[in-house]
Coordinates of C-alpha atoms in Angstrom, one line a residue:
Chain L
M885 CA 24.8 40.9 96.2
R886 CA 22.8 38.0 94.8
E887 CA 19.8 36.9 96.9
S888 CA 21.1 33.3 97.1
L889 CA 24.2 34.6 98.8
I890 CA 22.2 36.8 101.2
I891 CA 20.0 33.8 102.1
R892 CA 23.2 31.7 102.8
I893 CA 24.4 34.4 105.2
H894 CA 20.9 34.5 106.7
Y895 CA 21.0 30.7 107.4
A896 CA 24.6 30.7 108.6
T897 CA 24.0 33.5 111.0
A898 CA 20.9 31.7 112.3
L899 CA 22.6 28.4 112.9
A900 CA 25.7 30.0 114.6
A901 CA 23.4 32.3 116.7
V902 CA 21.3 29.3 117.9
A903 CA 24.5 27.6 119.2
L904 CA 25.9 30.7 120.9
V905 CA 22.7 32.0 122.3
A906 CA 22.1 28.5 123.8
V907 CA 25.5 28.9 125.6
H908 CA 24.6 32.4 126.7
V909 CA 21.2 31.2 128.2
L910 CA 22.8 28.1 129.7
I911 CA 25.3 30.2 131.6
R912 CA 22.5 32.4 133.0
V913 CA 20.5 29.3 134.1
T914 CA 23.4 27.4 135.6
Q915 CA 24.5 30.4 137.6
G916 CA 21.0 30.7 138.9
F917 CA 18.8 33.1 137.1
A918 CA 18.5 35.8 139.8
E919 CA 22.1 35.5 140.9
S920 CA 23.5 35.7 137.4
L921 CA 21.8 39.1 137.0
E922 CA 23.3 40.6 140.1
Y923 CA 25.6 43.6 139.4
E924 CA 28.9 41.8 140.4
S925 CA 28.1 38.8 138.4
V926 CA 27.3 40.7 135.3
V927 CA 30.4 42.9 135.6
A928 CA 32.5 39.7 136.1
N929 CA 30.9 38.2 132.9
Y930 CA 31.9 41.3 130.9
R931 CA 35.4 41.3 132.2
F932 CA 35.9 37.6 131.2
L933 CA 37.3 38.0 127.7
P934 CA 36.0 34.8 126.2
Y935 CA 32.4 35.6 127.4
A936 CA 32.7 39.2 126.2
G937 CA 33.8 37.8 122.8
L938 CA 30.8 35.4 122.8
L939 CA 28.5 38.4 123.4
E940 CA 30.1 40.4 120.6
I941 CA 29.7 37.5 118.1
I942 CA 26.1 37.0 119.2
L943 CA 25.5 40.7 118.7
I944 CA 26.9 40.7 115.2
L945 CA 25.1 37.4 114.2
L946 CA 21.7 38.5 115.5
S947 CA 21.9 42.0 114.1
V948 CA 22.7 40.7 110.6
H949 CA 20.1 38.0 110.8
G950 CA 17.4 40.1 112.4
F951 CA 17.7 43.2 110.1
N952 CA 17.9 41.1 107.0
G953 CA 14.7 39.4 108.1
L954 CA 13.1 42.8 108.5
R955 CA 14.4 43.9 105.1
V956 CA 12.8 40.9 103.5
I957 CA 9.4 41.6 105.1
L958 CA 9.6 45.3 104.1
L959 CA 10.6 44.5 100.5
E960 CA 7.5 42.3 100.2
L961 CA 5.2 44.9 101.6
R962 CA 5.9 47.6 99.0
Q963 CA 7.9 47.8 95.8
G964 CA 9.7 50.4 93.8
R965 CA 13.4 51.1 93.2
R966 CA 13.8 54.0 95.5
Y967 CA 11.8 52.3 98.3
E968 CA 13.8 49.1 98.0
R969 CA 17.1 50.9 98.1
A970 CA 16.0 53.0 101.1
V971 CA 14.8 49.8 102.9
T972 CA 18.1 48.0 102.3
L973 CA 20.2 51.0 103.3
A974 CA 18.1 51.7 106.4
C975 CA 18.4 48.0 107.5
V976 CA 22.2 48.0 107.0
A977 CA 22.4 51.3 108.9
A978 CA 20.2 50.0 111.7
A979 CA 22.3 46.8 112.0
V980 CA 25.5 48.8 112.1
A981 CA 24.1 51.1 114.7
V982 CA 23.0 48.3 117.0
I983 CA 26.3 46.5 116.6
A984 CA 28.2 49.8 117.4
Y985 CA 26.0 50.6 120.4
G986 CA 26.2 47.0 121.8
S987 CA 29.9 46.8 121.1
R988 CA 30.4 50.1 123.1
T989 CA 28.9 48.4 126.2
I990 CA 30.9 45.2 125.7
I991 CA 34.3 47.0 125.1
L992 CA 33.9 49.6 127.8
M993 CA 32.8 46.9 130.4
N994 CA 35.6 44.6 129.3
M995 CA 38.2 47.3 129.7
G996 CA 36.9 48.0 133.2
A997 CA 35.3 51.4 132.5
V998 CA 32.9 50.8 135.3
Chain K
M557 CA -34.9 3.7 73.7
A558 CA -36.3 5.1 76.9
A559 CA -35.0 8.5 78.0
V560 CA -33.1 8.5 81.3
A561 CA -35.4 9.9 84.0
P562 CA -33.9 12.5 86.3
P563 CA -33.5 11.3 89.8
T564 CA -36.5 11.9 92.0
D565 CA -34.9 11.3 95.4
G566 CA -35.5 14.9 96.5
A567 CA -31.8 15.8 96.4
R568 CA -32.5 18.9 94.4
R569 CA -32.3 22.0 96.5
S570 CA -32.0 25.8 96.2
V571 CA -28.8 27.6 96.8
T572 CA -28.2 31.3 97.2
L573 CA -25.3 32.4 94.9
R574 CA -23.7 35.7 95.7
I575 CA -21.6 37.1 92.9
R576 CA -19.2 40.0 93.3
R577 CA -19.8 42.5 90.5
S578 CA -17.6 45.3 89.3
N579 CA -16.6 47.0 86.1
P580 CA -13.5 49.1 86.6
A581 CA -13.5 50.3 82.9
A582 CA -17.0 51.8 83.5
G583 CA -16.1 53.1 86.9
Q584 CA -18.4 50.7 88.6
G585 CA -17.2 49.7 92.0
P586 CA -17.7 46.3 93.6
S587 CA -21.2 45.2 94.8
Y588 CA -22.8 41.8 95.2
S589 CA -25.7 40.3 93.2
E590 CA -27.7 37.5 94.8
F591 CA -29.4 34.7 92.8
T592 CA -31.3 31.7 93.8
V593 CA -30.3 28.7 91.7
G594 CA -31.3 25.0 91.7
A595 CA -28.6 22.5 92.8
E596 CA -28.3 18.8 92.2
P597 CA -25.6 16.9 94.1
W598 CA -23.4 17.1 91.0
T599 CA -24.0 20.8 90.2
T600 CA -20.8 22.7 90.1
V601 CA -20.2 26.3 91.0
L602 CA -19.7 27.1 87.3
D603 CA -23.1 25.4 86.5
A604 CA -24.7 27.6 89.1
I605 CA -23.1 30.8 87.7
L606 CA -24.2 29.8 84.2
E607 CA -27.8 29.2 85.5
A608 CA -27.8 32.6 87.0
K609 CA -26.6 34.1 83.7
R610 CA -29.2 32.1 81.8
G611 CA -32.2 32.6 84.0
H612 CA -31.6 35.9 85.9
D613 CA -28.9 38.2 84.6
H614 CA -27.0 37.5 81.4
S615 CA -24.5 40.4 82.0
V616 CA -22.6 38.4 84.7
G617 CA -19.0 38.3 83.5
V618 CA -17.3 34.9 83.8
R619 CA -14.5 33.2 81.8
Y620 CA -14.8 29.5 81.2
S621 CA -14.2 27.0 78.5
C622 CA -13.6 23.2 79.0
R623 CA -15.8 22.6 82.1
Q624 CA -13.5 19.8 83.1
A625 CA -10.5 21.3 85.0
T626 CA -8.3 21.2 81.9
C627 CA -8.2 24.7 80.5
G628 CA -7.6 26.6 83.7
S629 CA -10.0 29.4 82.8
C630 CA -12.6 29.5 85.6
G631 CA -10.4 30.1 88.7
M632 CA -12.2 32.3 91.3
M633 CA -12.6 32.8 95.0
V634 CA -15.3 30.4 96.2
N635 CA -16.3 31.1 99.8
G636 CA -13.0 32.9 100.2
R637 CA -10.7 30.3 98.8
P638 CA -9.3 30.0 95.3
R639 CA -10.9 27.2 93.3
L640 CA -11.8 26.1 89.8
A641 CA -15.5 26.8 89.5
C642 CA -16.0 23.8 87.2
F643 CA -14.2 21.5 89.7
T644 CA -16.1 22.5 92.8
K645 CA -19.5 21.1 93.5
L646 CA -22.0 23.1 95.5
S647 CA -22.6 20.1 97.6
E648 CA -19.0 20.3 98.9
L649 CA -19.6 23.8 100.2
G650 CA -22.1 23.1 103.0
D651 CA -25.6 24.5 103.3
G652 CA -25.1 28.2 103.4
A653 CA -24.9 30.8 100.6
V654 CA -22.1 30.4 98.1
T655 CA -20.0 33.6 97.5
V656 CA -18.0 33.8 94.4
E657 CA -15.4 36.6 93.8
P658 CA -12.7 37.3 91.3
M659 CA -9.3 35.6 92.1
Q660 CA -7.3 37.5 94.6
N661 CA -3.9 38.9 93.5
F662 CA -5.1 39.3 89.9
P663 CA -6.4 42.6 88.5
V664 CA -10.2 42.5 87.9
V665 CA -11.3 43.1 84.3
R666 CA -15.0 42.7 85.0
D667 CA -17.1 40.7 87.6
L668 CA -15.3 37.4 87.9
V669 CA -12.9 37.9 85.0
V670 CA -9.3 38.7 85.9
G671 CA -6.3 39.7 83.9
F672 CA -3.5 37.1 83.4
D673 CA -0.9 39.4 81.9
R674 CA 1.5 39.3 84.9
L675 CA 1.2 35.5 85.2
F676 CA 2.0 34.9 81.6
R677 CA 4.9 37.4 81.7
S678 CA 6.4 35.7 84.7
H679 CA 5.9 32.3 83.1
H680 CA 7.5 33.4 79.9
S681 CA 10.5 35.0 81.8
I682 CA 11.7 31.6 83.1
R683 CA 12.0 30.2 79.6
P684 CA 9.3 27.5 79.9
Y685 CA 10.7 25.2 77.2
I686 CA 13.5 22.7 76.7
V687 CA 16.7 24.6 76.1
S688 CA 19.0 22.3 74.0
G689 CA 21.4 22.7 71.2
E690 CA 20.1 19.4 69.8
A691 CA 16.5 20.5 69.4
D692 CA 16.7 21.1 65.6
I693 CA 15.8 18.1 63.6
A694 CA 18.6 17.4 61.1
P695 CA 19.7 14.2 59.4
G696 CA 21.0 11.9 62.1
T697 CA 18.9 13.5 64.9
R698 CA 17.8 10.9 67.4
E699 CA 15.3 10.9 70.2
T700 CA 16.6 11.7 73.7
P701 CA 15.7 8.7 75.9
Q702 CA 14.6 9.2 79.5
S703 CA 14.2 6.5 82.1
P704 CA 10.9 6.3 84.0
E705 CA 12.8 7.6 87.1
E706 CA 14.0 10.7 85.2
V707 CA 10.4 11.4 84.0
E708 CA 9.1 11.1 87.6
R709 CA 11.3 14.0 88.6
Y710 CA 9.4 16.5 86.6
I711 CA 6.1 15.0 85.2
Q712 CA 4.0 16.1 88.2
F713 CA 5.0 19.7 87.5
A714 CA 4.2 19.4 83.8
G715 CA 0.5 19.0 84.8
C716 CA 0.2 22.8 85.4
I717 CA -2.8 24.3 83.6
K718 CA -1.9 27.9 84.4
C719 CA -5.1 28.5 86.2
G720 CA -3.4 30.9 88.6
L721 CA -5.0 29.5 91.8
C722 CA -1.5 29.1 93.4
N723 CA -0.6 32.7 92.7
S724 CA -4.0 33.7 94.2
A725 CA -3.4 31.8 97.5
C726 CA 0.3 32.9 97.9
P727 CA 0.8 35.3 100.8
T728 CA 3.8 36.9 99.1
M729 CA 1.7 37.6 96.0
A730 CA -0.8 39.4 98.2
T731 CA 1.6 42.3 98.8
D732 CA 4.6 41.9 96.4
T733 CA 3.7 43.2 92.9
Q734 CA 7.0 42.0 91.4
F735 CA 7.2 38.5 92.9
I736 CA 7.6 36.0 90.1
G737 CA 5.0 33.7 91.8
P738 CA 4.7 30.0 92.6
Q739 CA 3.3 29.1 89.2
S740 CA 6.4 30.3 87.3
L741 CA 8.8 29.0 89.9
A742 CA 7.3 25.5 89.8
Q743 CA 7.7 25.6 86.0
A744 CA 11.3 26.7 86.4
Y745 CA 11.8 23.5 88.4
R746 CA 9.9 21.4 85.8
Y747 CA 12.6 22.3 83.2
V748 CA 15.6 22.3 85.5
A749 CA 14.7 18.8 86.5
D750 CA 14.3 17.6 82.9
T751 CA 17.4 15.7 81.8
R752 CA 17.0 17.0 78.2
D753 CA 17.3 20.6 79.3
R754 CA 20.5 22.6 79.2
G755 CA 19.1 25.9 80.5
K756 CA 19.5 25.4 84.2
D757 CA 22.1 28.0 84.9
E758 CA 20.3 30.7 82.9
R759 CA 17.0 29.9 84.7
L760 CA 18.6 29.9 88.2
R761 CA 20.1 33.3 87.4
I762 CA 16.7 34.7 86.3
I763 CA 15.0 33.6 89.5
D764 CA 17.8 34.6 91.9
D765 CA 16.5 38.1 92.1
S766 CA 15.2 40.3 94.9
H767 CA 11.6 39.4 93.9
G768 CA 12.6 35.9 92.8
I769 CA 12.6 32.5 94.5
W770 CA 13.8 33.6 97.9
R771 CA 10.6 35.5 98.5
C772 CA 8.9 32.2 98.9
H773 CA 8.7 31.3 102.6
Y774 CA 7.0 27.9 102.2
A775 CA 3.6 28.8 103.5
G776 CA 2.4 25.9 101.3
S777 CA -0.9 27.6 100.4
C778 CA -0.2 27.2 96.6
S779 CA 0.0 23.5 96.9
K780 CA -3.2 23.4 99.0
V781 CA -5.3 25.0 96.3
C782 CA -3.7 23.4 93.2
P783 CA -6.5 21.5 91.3
K784 CA -4.0 19.3 89.4
G785 CA -1.7 18.1 92.1
V786 CA 1.2 20.0 90.8
D787 CA 2.4 20.9 94.3
P788 CA 4.3 24.1 93.4
A789 CA 5.7 24.4 97.0
M790 CA 7.6 21.2 96.5
G791 CA 9.0 22.2 93.2
I792 CA 10.1 25.6 94.6
Q793 CA 11.9 24.0 97.6
L794 CA 13.6 21.5 95.4
L795 CA 14.7 24.4 93.2
K796 CA 16.1 26.2 96.3
G797 CA 17.9 23.0 97.1
H798 CA 19.6 23.1 93.7
M799 CA 20.6 26.8 94.3
L800 CA 22.0 26.1 97.7
G801 CA 24.0 23.1 96.4
F802 CA 22.1 20.4 98.4
R803 CA 20.8 18.7 95.3
Chain Z
M338 CA -5.9 48.7 77.7
A339 CA -9.0 48.5 79.8
R340 CA -8.9 49.9 83.3
E341 CA -8.5 47.1 85.8
E342 CA -9.2 46.9 89.5
D343 CA -6.2 46.0 91.7
N344 CA -7.4 43.0 93.6
R345 CA -4.4 42.1 95.7
G346 CA -5.1 40.5 99.1
G347 CA -2.7 43.0 100.8
I348 CA -1.3 42.9 104.2
R349 CA -4.6 41.6 105.7
D350 CA -4.4 38.5 103.5
M351 CA -0.7 38.0 103.9
A352 CA -1.0 38.2 107.7
S353 CA -4.1 36.0 107.9
P354 CA -3.3 32.6 109.3
R355 CA -6.7 31.1 108.4
R356 CA -7.9 29.1 105.4
Y357 CA -4.8 27.3 104.3
G358 CA -3.9 24.9 107.2
I359 CA -1.1 24.7 109.7
E360 CA 1.7 25.5 107.3
R361 CA 0.2 29.0 106.7
V362 CA -0.2 29.4 110.5
A363 CA 3.5 28.5 110.9
Y364 CA 4.4 31.1 108.2
W365 CA 2.5 33.7 110.1
M366 CA 4.0 32.7 113.5
M367 CA 7.5 32.7 112.0
R368 CA 7.1 36.3 110.9
L369 CA 5.5 37.5 114.1
S370 CA 8.0 35.8 116.3
G371 CA 10.9 37.2 114.1
L372 CA 9.6 40.7 114.4
G373 CA 9.0 40.3 118.2
L374 CA 12.5 38.9 118.7
L375 CA 14.1 41.7 116.7
A376 CA 12.3 44.2 118.9
Y377 CA 13.3 42.4 122.0
F378 CA 16.9 42.1 120.8
V379 CA 17.2 45.9 120.2
G380 CA 15.6 46.6 123.5
H381 CA 17.9 44.1 125.2
I382 CA 21.0 45.8 123.8
Y383 CA 19.7 49.2 125.0
E384 CA 18.7 47.9 128.5
T385 CA 22.0 46.1 129.1
S386 CA 23.9 49.3 128.3
S387 CA 22.5 50.7 131.6
I388 CA 25.3 48.9 133.3
L389 CA 27.7 51.6 132.1
R390 CA 25.9 53.9 134.6
G391 CA 27.3 51.7 137.4
R392 CA 25.4 49.7 140.1
A393 CA 22.6 52.3 140.4
G394 CA 21.8 52.2 136.7
W395 CA 21.8 48.4 136.7
D396 CA 19.7 48.0 139.8
E397 CA 17.2 50.5 138.4
L398 CA 16.9 48.4 135.3
L399 CA 16.6 45.2 137.2
A400 CA 13.8 46.7 139.4
M401 CA 12.0 47.4 136.2
T402 CA 12.4 43.9 134.7
Q403 CA 11.9 41.9 137.9
T404 CA 8.2 42.4 137.9
T405 CA 5.3 40.1 137.0
E406 CA 4.9 42.0 133.7
G407 CA 8.6 41.8 133.0
H408 CA 8.6 38.0 133.7
A409 CA 5.6 37.5 131.5
L410 CA 7.2 39.4 128.7
L411 CA 10.4 37.4 129.0
A412 CA 8.3 34.2 129.0
V413 CA 6.7 35.3 125.7
V414 CA 10.2 36.1 124.3
I415 CA 11.4 32.6 125.3
G416 CA 8.4 31.1 123.5
M417 CA 9.0 33.1 120.4
C418 CA 12.7 32.2 120.5
V419 CA 12.1 28.5 120.8
F420 CA 9.4 28.4 118.1
H421 CA 11.5 30.6 115.7
T422 CA 14.5 28.4 116.2
A423 CA 12.7 25.0 115.8
N424 CA 10.6 26.1 112.9
G425 CA 13.6 27.8 111.3
I426 CA 15.5 24.6 111.3
R427 CA 12.5 22.8 109.7
L428 CA 12.4 25.5 107.1
M429 CA 16.1 25.2 106.3
L430 CA 15.7 21.4 105.9
V431 CA 12.7 22.0 103.6
Q432 CA 14.3 24.8 101.6
G433 CA 17.4 22.7 101.1
G434 CA 15.2 20.3 99.3
I435 CA 15.8 17.7 102.0
W436 CA 12.3 17.6 103.8
S437 CA 10.3 18.8 100.8
G438 CA 9.0 15.5 99.6
R439 CA 9.8 13.4 96.5
P440 CA 8.2 14.3 93.2
G441 CA 6.2 11.6 91.4
R442 CA 3.0 11.2 89.4
A443 CA 0.1 13.1 90.9
D444 CA -2.9 10.9 91.8
Y445 CA -6.3 12.2 92.7
P446 CA -7.3 13.6 95.2
Y447 CA -3.9 15.2 95.0
T448 CA -2.6 15.4 98.6
P449 CA 0.4 17.7 98.4
R450 CA 3.5 15.6 99.2
S451 CA 5.4 18.7 100.3
Q452 CA 3.0 19.0 103.2
N453 CA 4.0 15.6 104.6
A454 CA 3.5 14.2 108.1
R455 CA 7.1 15.0 108.9
N456 CA 6.5 18.7 108.3
K457 CA 3.3 18.8 110.2
I458 CA 4.8 17.0 113.2
A459 CA 7.8 19.4 113.1
I460 CA 5.4 22.4 113.2
Y461 CA 3.3 21.0 116.1
S462 CA 6.5 20.0 117.9
S463 CA 7.8 23.6 117.6
I464 CA 4.6 24.9 119.1
V465 CA 4.7 22.4 122.0
L466 CA 8.4 23.0 122.6
A467 CA 7.8 26.7 122.7
A468 CA 5.0 26.2 125.2
V469 CA 7.1 23.9 127.4
A470 CA 10.0 26.4 127.3
M471 CA 7.6 29.2 128.4
V472 CA 6.4 27.2 131.3
Y473 CA 10.0 26.3 132.3
G474 CA 11.0 29.9 132.0
L475 CA 8.1 31.0 134.2
T476 CA 9.0 28.5 136.9
V477 CA 12.6 29.6 136.9
M478 CA 11.7 33.3 137.0
F479 CA 8.9 33.1 139.6
G480 CA 10.6 30.3 141.5
E481 CA 13.5 32.5 142.6

């Protein structure tokens, strides 16, 4: 993948995440910070499909943006074909792992596992 | 005709000059030599180094040529910041000792002399010349006119003297051994912005690499130290604008 | 070829915010806040998964975060988030060639046009916004 395409993805995920995280934070603040963190409130949030969808999209956007940022920093710290390949693979794997782990929480909670 | 008398206003002072010495080829690691040199208000760092060579230790290694910020030979770290020694007066540097070191992010050949191989290789890689099928002079060849506005788009970047100060100040260059560097990227913009050039697509392809233009994060240090007002950071961002389709 | 000494500035120079003005400080803060936010994000994904252990698991987590240290950490995260966002938008505008200044003939003393007042104001505004958001976050967290 060309770097100019990766940077476009980096910018697009950033802009989309800014808008969606703002919604996520606003919901917390408008509900009252302490109240919104109470068990019943959090469970209700997860069970509400549009909100669960919002969390899933934020999870994907921030994972892609964050781990690509980390990849860029690591690529600039050291060079070498094997190292660079390893960094790229590790960052992709880490992003996939975080998305999988976070999705597990969102899906199970939305399906009423708890 | 009477000779011009030197000023007698008491402005001459003594300055301690610390020069970082090393000779990797001879296995001599870095150390500092101190010299006390006389300084007039107009004395440059290069003048001081040459006085130290002349009066104290002729073995100090320094590269210089024009003494007027045109050849780009005498770049070095002066009190921790990349500068041209011939373009920096001792009087600008305050009252303390002046420390000169070889330019950072360039391999040291000896003392203050650094190797430019990487800079020249990177510069060459972006095809720093007009790419045009009409370049050969044949019967009927005519000049390619440019409006003043078209010249303004690139003329500032054509002032680059390849002194390497921008590469020395760049934070990415400090760790990335394969980064193409602000000097070459600014020159890529210089030709992309030239209406006579037809090599834009090829140049953009060359710099769209994992150690190419996107490793610039606009810290702006390159433009801060440029002694010719080239403003490489601007050229690089304009080039990114081309690549992202905003320009 | 003669043996040469590698004279790269290294991580110390890359991470140093001094010597080159506010733009270099912004570069350094952008990196630091990005790394901090990524660490928080991964931690946040892990901590919220405790809800899968039911009320007990969630309340245990809340008890850990609803402390002075937890609130202070969250305030720092809010500050990093606001700075990273505001400065990131500035960088997108600059890197799109929109806020990067207009090329022209260079006149001595060569003030770089890319480091124009608009950019400097945007950087200082990002820092102020981050500070205001931190204070607001602290009042919300400690006010309840």
